[in-house]
Short mmCIF file of C-alpha atoms in Angstrom, two decimals:
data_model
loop_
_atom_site.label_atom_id
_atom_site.label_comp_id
_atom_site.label_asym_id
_atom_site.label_seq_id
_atom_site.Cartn_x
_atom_site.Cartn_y
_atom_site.Cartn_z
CA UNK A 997 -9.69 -7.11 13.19
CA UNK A 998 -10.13 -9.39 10.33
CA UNK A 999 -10.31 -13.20 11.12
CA UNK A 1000 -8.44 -15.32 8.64
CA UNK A 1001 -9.70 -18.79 8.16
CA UNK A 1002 -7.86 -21.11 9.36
CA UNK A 1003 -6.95 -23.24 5.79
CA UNK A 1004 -5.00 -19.53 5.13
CA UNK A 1005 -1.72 -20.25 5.83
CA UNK A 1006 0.07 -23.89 7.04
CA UNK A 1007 0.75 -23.32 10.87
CA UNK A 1008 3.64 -25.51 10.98
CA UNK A 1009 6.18 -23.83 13.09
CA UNK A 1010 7.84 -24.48 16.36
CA UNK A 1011 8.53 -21.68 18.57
CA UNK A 1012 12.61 -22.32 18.53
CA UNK A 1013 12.10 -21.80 14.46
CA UNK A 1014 10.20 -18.49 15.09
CA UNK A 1015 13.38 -17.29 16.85
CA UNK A 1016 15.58 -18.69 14.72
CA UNK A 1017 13.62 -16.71 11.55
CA UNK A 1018 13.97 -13.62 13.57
CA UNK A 1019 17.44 -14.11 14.89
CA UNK A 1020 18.55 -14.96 10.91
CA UNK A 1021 16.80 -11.84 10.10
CA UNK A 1022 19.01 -9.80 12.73
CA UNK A 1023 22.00 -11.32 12.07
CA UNK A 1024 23.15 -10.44 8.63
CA UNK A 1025 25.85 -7.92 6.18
CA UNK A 1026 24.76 -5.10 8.23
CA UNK A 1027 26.30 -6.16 11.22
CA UNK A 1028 29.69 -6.07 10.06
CA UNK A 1029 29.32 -3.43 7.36
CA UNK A 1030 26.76 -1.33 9.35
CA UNK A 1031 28.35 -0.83 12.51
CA UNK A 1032 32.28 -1.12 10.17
CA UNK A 1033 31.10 2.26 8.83
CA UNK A 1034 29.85 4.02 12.51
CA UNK A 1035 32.93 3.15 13.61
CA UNK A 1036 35.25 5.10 10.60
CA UNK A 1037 32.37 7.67 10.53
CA UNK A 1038 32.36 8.45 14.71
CA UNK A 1039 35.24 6.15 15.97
CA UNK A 1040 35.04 3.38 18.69
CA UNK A 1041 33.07 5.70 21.45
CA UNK A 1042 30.55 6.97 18.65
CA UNK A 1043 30.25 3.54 17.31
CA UNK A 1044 29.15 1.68 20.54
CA UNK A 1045 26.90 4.46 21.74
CA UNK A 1046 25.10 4.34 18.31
CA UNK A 1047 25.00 0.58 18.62
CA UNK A 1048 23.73 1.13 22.28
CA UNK A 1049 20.66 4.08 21.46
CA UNK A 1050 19.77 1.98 18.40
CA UNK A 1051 19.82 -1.55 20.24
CA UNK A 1052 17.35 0.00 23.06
CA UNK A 1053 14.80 1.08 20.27
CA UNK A 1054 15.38 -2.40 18.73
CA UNK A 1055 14.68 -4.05 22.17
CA UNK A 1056 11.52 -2.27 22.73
CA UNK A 1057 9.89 -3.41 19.35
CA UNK A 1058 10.93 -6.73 20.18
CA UNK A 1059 9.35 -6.49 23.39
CA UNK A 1060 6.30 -4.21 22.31
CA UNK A 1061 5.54 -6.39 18.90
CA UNK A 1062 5.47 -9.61 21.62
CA UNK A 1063 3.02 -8.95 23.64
CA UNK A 1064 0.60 -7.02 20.47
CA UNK A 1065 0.81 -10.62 19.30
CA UNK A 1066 -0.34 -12.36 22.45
CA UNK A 1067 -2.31 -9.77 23.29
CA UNK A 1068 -4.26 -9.17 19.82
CA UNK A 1069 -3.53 -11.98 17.39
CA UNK A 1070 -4.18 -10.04 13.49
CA UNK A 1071 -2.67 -10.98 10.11
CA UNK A 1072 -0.96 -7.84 8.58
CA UNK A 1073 0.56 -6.79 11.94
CA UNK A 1074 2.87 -3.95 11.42
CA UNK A 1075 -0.03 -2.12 9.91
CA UNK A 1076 -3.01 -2.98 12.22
CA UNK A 1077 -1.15 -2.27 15.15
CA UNK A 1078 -0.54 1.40 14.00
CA UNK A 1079 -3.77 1.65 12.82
CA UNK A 1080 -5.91 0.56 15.92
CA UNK A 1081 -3.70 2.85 18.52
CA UNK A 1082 -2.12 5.75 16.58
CA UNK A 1083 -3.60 6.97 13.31
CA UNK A 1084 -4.79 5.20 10.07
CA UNK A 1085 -2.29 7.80 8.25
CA UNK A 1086 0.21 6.98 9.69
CA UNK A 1087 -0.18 3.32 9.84
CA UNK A 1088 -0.64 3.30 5.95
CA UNK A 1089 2.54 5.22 5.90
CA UNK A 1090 4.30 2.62 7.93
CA UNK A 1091 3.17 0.10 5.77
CA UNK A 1092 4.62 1.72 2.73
CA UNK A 1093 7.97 2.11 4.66
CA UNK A 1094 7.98 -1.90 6.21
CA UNK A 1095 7.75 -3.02 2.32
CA UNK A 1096 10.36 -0.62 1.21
CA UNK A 1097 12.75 -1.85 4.08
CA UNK A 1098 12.42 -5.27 2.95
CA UNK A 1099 12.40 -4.90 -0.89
CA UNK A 1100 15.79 -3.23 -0.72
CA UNK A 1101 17.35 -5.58 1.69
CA UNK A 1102 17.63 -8.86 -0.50
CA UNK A 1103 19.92 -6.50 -3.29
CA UNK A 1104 22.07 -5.27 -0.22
CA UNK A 1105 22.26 -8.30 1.28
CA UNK A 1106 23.92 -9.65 -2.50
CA UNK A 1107 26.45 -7.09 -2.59
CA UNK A 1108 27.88 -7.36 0.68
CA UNK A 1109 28.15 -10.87 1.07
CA UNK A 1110 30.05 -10.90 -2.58
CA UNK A 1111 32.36 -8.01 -1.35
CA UNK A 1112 32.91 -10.28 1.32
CA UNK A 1113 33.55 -13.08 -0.89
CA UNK A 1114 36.20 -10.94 -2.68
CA UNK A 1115 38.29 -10.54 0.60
CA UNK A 1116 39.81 -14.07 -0.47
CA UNK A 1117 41.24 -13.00 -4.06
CA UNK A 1118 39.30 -15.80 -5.82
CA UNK A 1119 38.87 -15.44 -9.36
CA UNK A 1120 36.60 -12.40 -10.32
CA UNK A 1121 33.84 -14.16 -12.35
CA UNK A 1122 33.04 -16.82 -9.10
CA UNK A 1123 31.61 -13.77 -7.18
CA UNK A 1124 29.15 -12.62 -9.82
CA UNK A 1125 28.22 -16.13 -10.52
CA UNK A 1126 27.41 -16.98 -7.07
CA UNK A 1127 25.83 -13.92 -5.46
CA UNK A 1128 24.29 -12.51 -8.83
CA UNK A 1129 23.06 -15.53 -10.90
CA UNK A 1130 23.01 -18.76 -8.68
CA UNK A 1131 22.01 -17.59 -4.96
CA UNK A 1132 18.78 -14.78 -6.17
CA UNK A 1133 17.50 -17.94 -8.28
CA UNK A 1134 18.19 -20.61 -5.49
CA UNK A 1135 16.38 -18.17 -3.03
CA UNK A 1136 13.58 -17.45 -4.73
CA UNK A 1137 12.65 -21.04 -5.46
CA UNK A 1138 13.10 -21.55 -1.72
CA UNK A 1139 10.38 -18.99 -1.11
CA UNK A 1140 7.99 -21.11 -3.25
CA UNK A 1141 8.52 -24.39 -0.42
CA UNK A 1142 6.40 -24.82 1.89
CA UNK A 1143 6.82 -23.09 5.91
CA UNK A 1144 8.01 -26.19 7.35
CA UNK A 1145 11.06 -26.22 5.33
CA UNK A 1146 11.30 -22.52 5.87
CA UNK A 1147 11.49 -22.79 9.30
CA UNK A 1148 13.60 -26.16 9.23
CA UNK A 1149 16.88 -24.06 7.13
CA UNK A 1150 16.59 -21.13 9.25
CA UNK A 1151 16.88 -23.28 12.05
CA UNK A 1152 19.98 -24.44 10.91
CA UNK A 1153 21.35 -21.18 9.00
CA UNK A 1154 20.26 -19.40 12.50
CA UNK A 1155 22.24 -21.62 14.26
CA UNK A 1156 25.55 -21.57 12.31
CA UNK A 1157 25.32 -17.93 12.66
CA UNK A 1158 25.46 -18.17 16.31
CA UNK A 1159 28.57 -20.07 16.00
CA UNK A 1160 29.85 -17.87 14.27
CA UNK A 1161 29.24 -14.58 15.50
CA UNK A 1162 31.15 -16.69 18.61
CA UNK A 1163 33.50 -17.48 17.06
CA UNK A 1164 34.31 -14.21 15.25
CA UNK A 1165 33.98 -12.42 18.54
CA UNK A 1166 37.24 -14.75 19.84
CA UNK A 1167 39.30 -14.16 17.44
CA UNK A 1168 38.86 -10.48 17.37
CA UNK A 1169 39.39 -10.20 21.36
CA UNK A 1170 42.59 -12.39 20.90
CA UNK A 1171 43.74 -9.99 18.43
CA UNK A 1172 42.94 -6.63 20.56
CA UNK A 1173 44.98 -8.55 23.48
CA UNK A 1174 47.79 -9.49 21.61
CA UNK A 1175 48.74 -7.12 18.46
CA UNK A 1176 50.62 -3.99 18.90
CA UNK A 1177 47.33 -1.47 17.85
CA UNK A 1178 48.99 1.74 18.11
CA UNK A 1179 50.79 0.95 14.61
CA UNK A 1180 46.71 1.41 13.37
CA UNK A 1181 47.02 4.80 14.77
CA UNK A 1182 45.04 6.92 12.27
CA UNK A 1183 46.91 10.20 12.87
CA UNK A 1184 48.67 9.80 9.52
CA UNK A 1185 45.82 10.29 7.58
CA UNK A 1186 44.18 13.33 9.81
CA UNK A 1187 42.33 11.57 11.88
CA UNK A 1188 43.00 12.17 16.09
CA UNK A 1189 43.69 9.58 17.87
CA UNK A 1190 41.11 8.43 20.49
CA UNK A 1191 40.41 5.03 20.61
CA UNK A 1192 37.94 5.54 23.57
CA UNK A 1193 36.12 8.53 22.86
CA UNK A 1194 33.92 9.78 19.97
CA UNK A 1195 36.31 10.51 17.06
CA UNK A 1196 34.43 11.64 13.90
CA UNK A 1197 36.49 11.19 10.25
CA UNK A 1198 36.98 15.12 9.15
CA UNK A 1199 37.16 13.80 5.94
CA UNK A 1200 33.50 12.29 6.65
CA UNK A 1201 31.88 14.44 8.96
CA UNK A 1202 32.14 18.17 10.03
CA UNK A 1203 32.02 17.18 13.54
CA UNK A 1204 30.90 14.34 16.07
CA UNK A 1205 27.48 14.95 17.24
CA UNK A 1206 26.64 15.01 13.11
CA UNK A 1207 28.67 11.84 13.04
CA UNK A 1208 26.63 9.72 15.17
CA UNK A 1209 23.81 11.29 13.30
CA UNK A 1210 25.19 9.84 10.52
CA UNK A 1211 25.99 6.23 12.07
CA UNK A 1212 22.45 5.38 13.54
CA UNK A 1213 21.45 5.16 9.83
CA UNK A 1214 23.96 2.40 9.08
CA UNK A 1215 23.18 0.97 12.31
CA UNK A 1216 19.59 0.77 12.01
CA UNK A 1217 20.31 -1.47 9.02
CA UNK A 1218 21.63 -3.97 10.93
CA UNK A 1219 19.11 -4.23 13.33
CA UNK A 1220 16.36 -5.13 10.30
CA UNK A 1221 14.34 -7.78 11.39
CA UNK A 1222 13.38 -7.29 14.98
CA UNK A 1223 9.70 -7.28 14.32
CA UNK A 1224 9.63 -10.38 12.49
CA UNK A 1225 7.42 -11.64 15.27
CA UNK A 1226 4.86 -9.59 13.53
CA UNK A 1227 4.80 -12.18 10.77
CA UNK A 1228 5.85 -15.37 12.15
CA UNK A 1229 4.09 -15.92 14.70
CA UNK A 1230 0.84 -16.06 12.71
CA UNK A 1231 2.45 -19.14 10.93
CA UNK A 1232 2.66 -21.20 14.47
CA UNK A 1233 0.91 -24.21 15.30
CA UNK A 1234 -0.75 -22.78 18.51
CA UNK A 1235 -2.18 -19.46 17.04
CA UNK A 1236 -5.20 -19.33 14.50
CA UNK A 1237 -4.99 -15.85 13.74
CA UNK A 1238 -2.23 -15.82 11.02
CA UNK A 1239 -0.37 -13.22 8.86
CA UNK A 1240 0.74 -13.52 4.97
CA UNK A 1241 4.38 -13.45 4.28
CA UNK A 1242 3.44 -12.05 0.67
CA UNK A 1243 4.03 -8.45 -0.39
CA UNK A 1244 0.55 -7.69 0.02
CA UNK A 1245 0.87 -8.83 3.46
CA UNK A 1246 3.20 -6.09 4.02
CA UNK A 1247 1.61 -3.28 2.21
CA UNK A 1248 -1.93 -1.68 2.65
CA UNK A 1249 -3.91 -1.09 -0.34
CA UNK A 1250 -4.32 2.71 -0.76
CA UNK A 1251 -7.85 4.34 -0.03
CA UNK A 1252 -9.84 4.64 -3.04
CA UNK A 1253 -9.81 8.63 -3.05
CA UNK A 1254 -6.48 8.90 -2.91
CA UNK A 1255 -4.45 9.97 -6.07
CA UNK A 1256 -1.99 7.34 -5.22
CA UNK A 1257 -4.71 4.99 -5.54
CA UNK A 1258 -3.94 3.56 -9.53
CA UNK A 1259 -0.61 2.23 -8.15
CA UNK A 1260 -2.57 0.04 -5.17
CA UNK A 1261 -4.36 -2.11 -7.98
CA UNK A 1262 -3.56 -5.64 -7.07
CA UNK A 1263 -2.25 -8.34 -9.77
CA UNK A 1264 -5.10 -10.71 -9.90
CA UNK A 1265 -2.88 -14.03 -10.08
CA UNK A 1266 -0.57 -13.85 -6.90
CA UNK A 1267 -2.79 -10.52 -5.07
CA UNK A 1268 0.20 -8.24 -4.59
CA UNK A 1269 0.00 -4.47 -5.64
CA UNK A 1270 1.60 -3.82 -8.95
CA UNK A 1271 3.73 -0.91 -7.62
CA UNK A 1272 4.88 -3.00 -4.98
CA UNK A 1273 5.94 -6.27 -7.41
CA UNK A 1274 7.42 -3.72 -10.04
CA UNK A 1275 9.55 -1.59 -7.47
CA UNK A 1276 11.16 -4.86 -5.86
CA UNK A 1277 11.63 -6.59 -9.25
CA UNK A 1278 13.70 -3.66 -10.10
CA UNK A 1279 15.50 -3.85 -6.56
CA UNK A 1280 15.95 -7.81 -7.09
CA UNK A 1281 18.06 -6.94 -10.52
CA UNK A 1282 20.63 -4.22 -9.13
CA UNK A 1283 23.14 -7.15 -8.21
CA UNK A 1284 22.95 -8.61 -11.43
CA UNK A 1285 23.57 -5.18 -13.23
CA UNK A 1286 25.88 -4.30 -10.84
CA UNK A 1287 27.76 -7.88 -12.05
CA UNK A 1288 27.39 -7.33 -15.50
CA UNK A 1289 28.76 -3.63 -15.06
CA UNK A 1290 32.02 -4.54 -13.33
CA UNK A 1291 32.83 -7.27 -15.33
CA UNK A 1292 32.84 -4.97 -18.37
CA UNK A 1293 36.21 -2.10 -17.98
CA UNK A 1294 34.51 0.18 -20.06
CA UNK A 1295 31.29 0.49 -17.04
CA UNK A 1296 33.83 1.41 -14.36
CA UNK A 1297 32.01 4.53 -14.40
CA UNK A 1298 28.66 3.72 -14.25
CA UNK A 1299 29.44 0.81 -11.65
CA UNK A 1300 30.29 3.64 -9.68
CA UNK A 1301 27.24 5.27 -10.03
CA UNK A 1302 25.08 2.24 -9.41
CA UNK A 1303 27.13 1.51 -5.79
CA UNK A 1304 25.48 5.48 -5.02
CA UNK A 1305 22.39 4.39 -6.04
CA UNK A 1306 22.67 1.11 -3.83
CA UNK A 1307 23.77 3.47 -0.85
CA UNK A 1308 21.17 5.61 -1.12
CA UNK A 1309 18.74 2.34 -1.42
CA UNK A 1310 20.24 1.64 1.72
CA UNK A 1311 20.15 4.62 3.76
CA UNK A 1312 16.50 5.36 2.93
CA UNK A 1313 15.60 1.66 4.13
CA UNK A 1314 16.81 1.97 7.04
CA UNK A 1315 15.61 5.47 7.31
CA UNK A 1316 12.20 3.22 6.20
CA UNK A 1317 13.26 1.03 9.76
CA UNK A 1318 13.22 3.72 12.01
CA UNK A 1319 9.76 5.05 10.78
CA UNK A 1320 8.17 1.68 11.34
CA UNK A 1321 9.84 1.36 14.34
CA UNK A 1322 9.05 4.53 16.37
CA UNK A 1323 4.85 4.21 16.30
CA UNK A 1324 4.96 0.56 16.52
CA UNK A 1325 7.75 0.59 19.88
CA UNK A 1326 6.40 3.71 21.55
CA UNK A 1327 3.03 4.62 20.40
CA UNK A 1328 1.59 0.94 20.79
CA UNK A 1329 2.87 0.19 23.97
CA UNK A 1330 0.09 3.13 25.44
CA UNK A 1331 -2.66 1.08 23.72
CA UNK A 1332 -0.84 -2.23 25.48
CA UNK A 1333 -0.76 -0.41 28.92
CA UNK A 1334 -4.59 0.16 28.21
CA UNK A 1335 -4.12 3.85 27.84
CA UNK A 1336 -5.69 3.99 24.97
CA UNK A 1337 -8.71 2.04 23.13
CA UNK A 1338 -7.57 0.04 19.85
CA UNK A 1339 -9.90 1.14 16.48
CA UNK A 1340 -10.10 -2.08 15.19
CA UNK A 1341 -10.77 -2.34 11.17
CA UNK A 1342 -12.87 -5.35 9.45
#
């Protein structure tokens, strides 16, 4: 494996701010809008058996990308890993598909928490404003501070979102104990009734099994940031071997004979692969025309169009999850169990 030096990266972190980076990571839009749309896609049954099959596969990254890091300390994790015990295709594949996952998260993320925002009728421009102009500017000078303070506000963001996951989990068991919930009863609209059982939306989905199909995909997104460990550890006071937290440190530059390879050229100034800065520049700016768009009636077309474009973003990232989750939970774990022998590269 290659050996960083250790003036790389500033190990600064604590372990409690490693979880609390991966546990902010988790914990996110996707919960709510993720597993919100398995449940109107497969119904309540559907919804927690999607949650369940998904969460297991999240659980044994977690568990797998732990001990890879104890166990073989490398920057540039999610690709080494895949390369030393499964196949150097497929770990550059990975690679392509762990960037992809996260440079169409941050325009996601945007949107949901200003559709959120909306929920409380406040004026229409404050939305745009916040989650389109002042938040992607505050957050990207945030990025340019050093780890400490990274892992100091996750702490605390990581923390509040404890709370309230808590608390939001009270107040929705109060209101399943208390309200009358047969007058939600979806029969008026088509839908059978089944509140226990796997109900797919006709209107959505032919039938259920294709339904739950359809809901890990939205649940996957939700579960984004699992192997997190990957990255963070490397930044830890205890552990020499780091990782970057930069683009590059996500992607793998593309092997010289292959016709892909123009696109791998790196950007002298901050080392990240032009395809890689262009492609998540682009991703960075859909919020802002997506802002721009619905504040102008004339657009309500095209706004429409964009929010399919932003779906499909979606659904192909966390399409982009599940292919760097499969070699890195399954695969890996042989090479862990000393099954197989790790090809280490450098």
């Amino acid at each position: 494996m290659v050996q960083p030096a250790a003036s790389d990266l500033r190990q600064q972190l604590i372990h409690c701010q490693i979880f609390f980076i991966v546990f902010s990571s988790i914990i996110g839009t996707g919960v709510f809008t993720g597993n919100a749309r398995a449940l109107e896609l497969a119904g309540p049954g559907g919804m927690v058996f999607t949650v369940g099959l998904v969460g297991l596969l999240a659980c044994g990254v977690g568990e797998t990308i732990s001990e890879l890091v104890q166990l073989f300390p490398t920057p540039n994790g999610v690709f080494e890993y895949v390369n030393a015990f499964v196949d150097p295709d497929w770990a550059w594949i990975t690679s392509i598909m762990y960037w992809y996952m996260y440079a169409s998260v941050f325009a996601n993320q945007m949107l949901g928490a200003a559709k959120f925002w909306s929920y409380w009728r406040h004026p229409e421009w404050i939305a745009p404003m916040l989650f389109y102009g002042i938040f992607p500017v505050v957050f990207l000078g945030f990025n340019f501070l050093g780890v400490r303070w990274y892992g100091r506000v996750e702490t605390v963001l990581g923390t509040a979102k404890v709370f309230l996951l808590f608390i939001i989990a009270c107040i929705l068991w109060n209101i399943a104990r208390t309200e009358d919930l047969t007058r939600l009863n979806p029969t008026d609209q088509g839908i059978p009734y089944n509140p226990l059982g796997v109900t797919h939306n006709p209107i959505l989905s032919s039938n259920s099994p294709l339904a739950i199909c359809q809901s890990i995909l939205y649940v996957a997104f939700s579960y984004i940031g699992i192997e997190t460990f990957a990255v963070a550890a490397f930044e830890t006071k205890r552990v020499k071997d780091i990782a970057s937290r930069t683009l590059y440190g996500m992607t793998y530059k593309l092997k010289q004979s292959s016709p892909f390879q123009k696109f791998s050229n790196l950007w002298a100034v901050i080392k990240v692969p032009h395809w890689a800065l262009l492609i998540s520049i682009i991703f960075m700016l859909l919020p802002a025309i997506h802002g721009i768009l619905s504040a102008i009636p004339s657009q309500r077309d095209r706004v429409i169009f964009l929010d399919t474009i932003i779906e499909v973003v979606q659904l192909t990232a966390s399409i982009s999850c599940l292919m760097v989750w499969f070699p890195v939970s399954g695969i890996c774990q042989i090479g862990v169990l000393g099954l197989a022998q790790p090809r280490w590269s450098g």
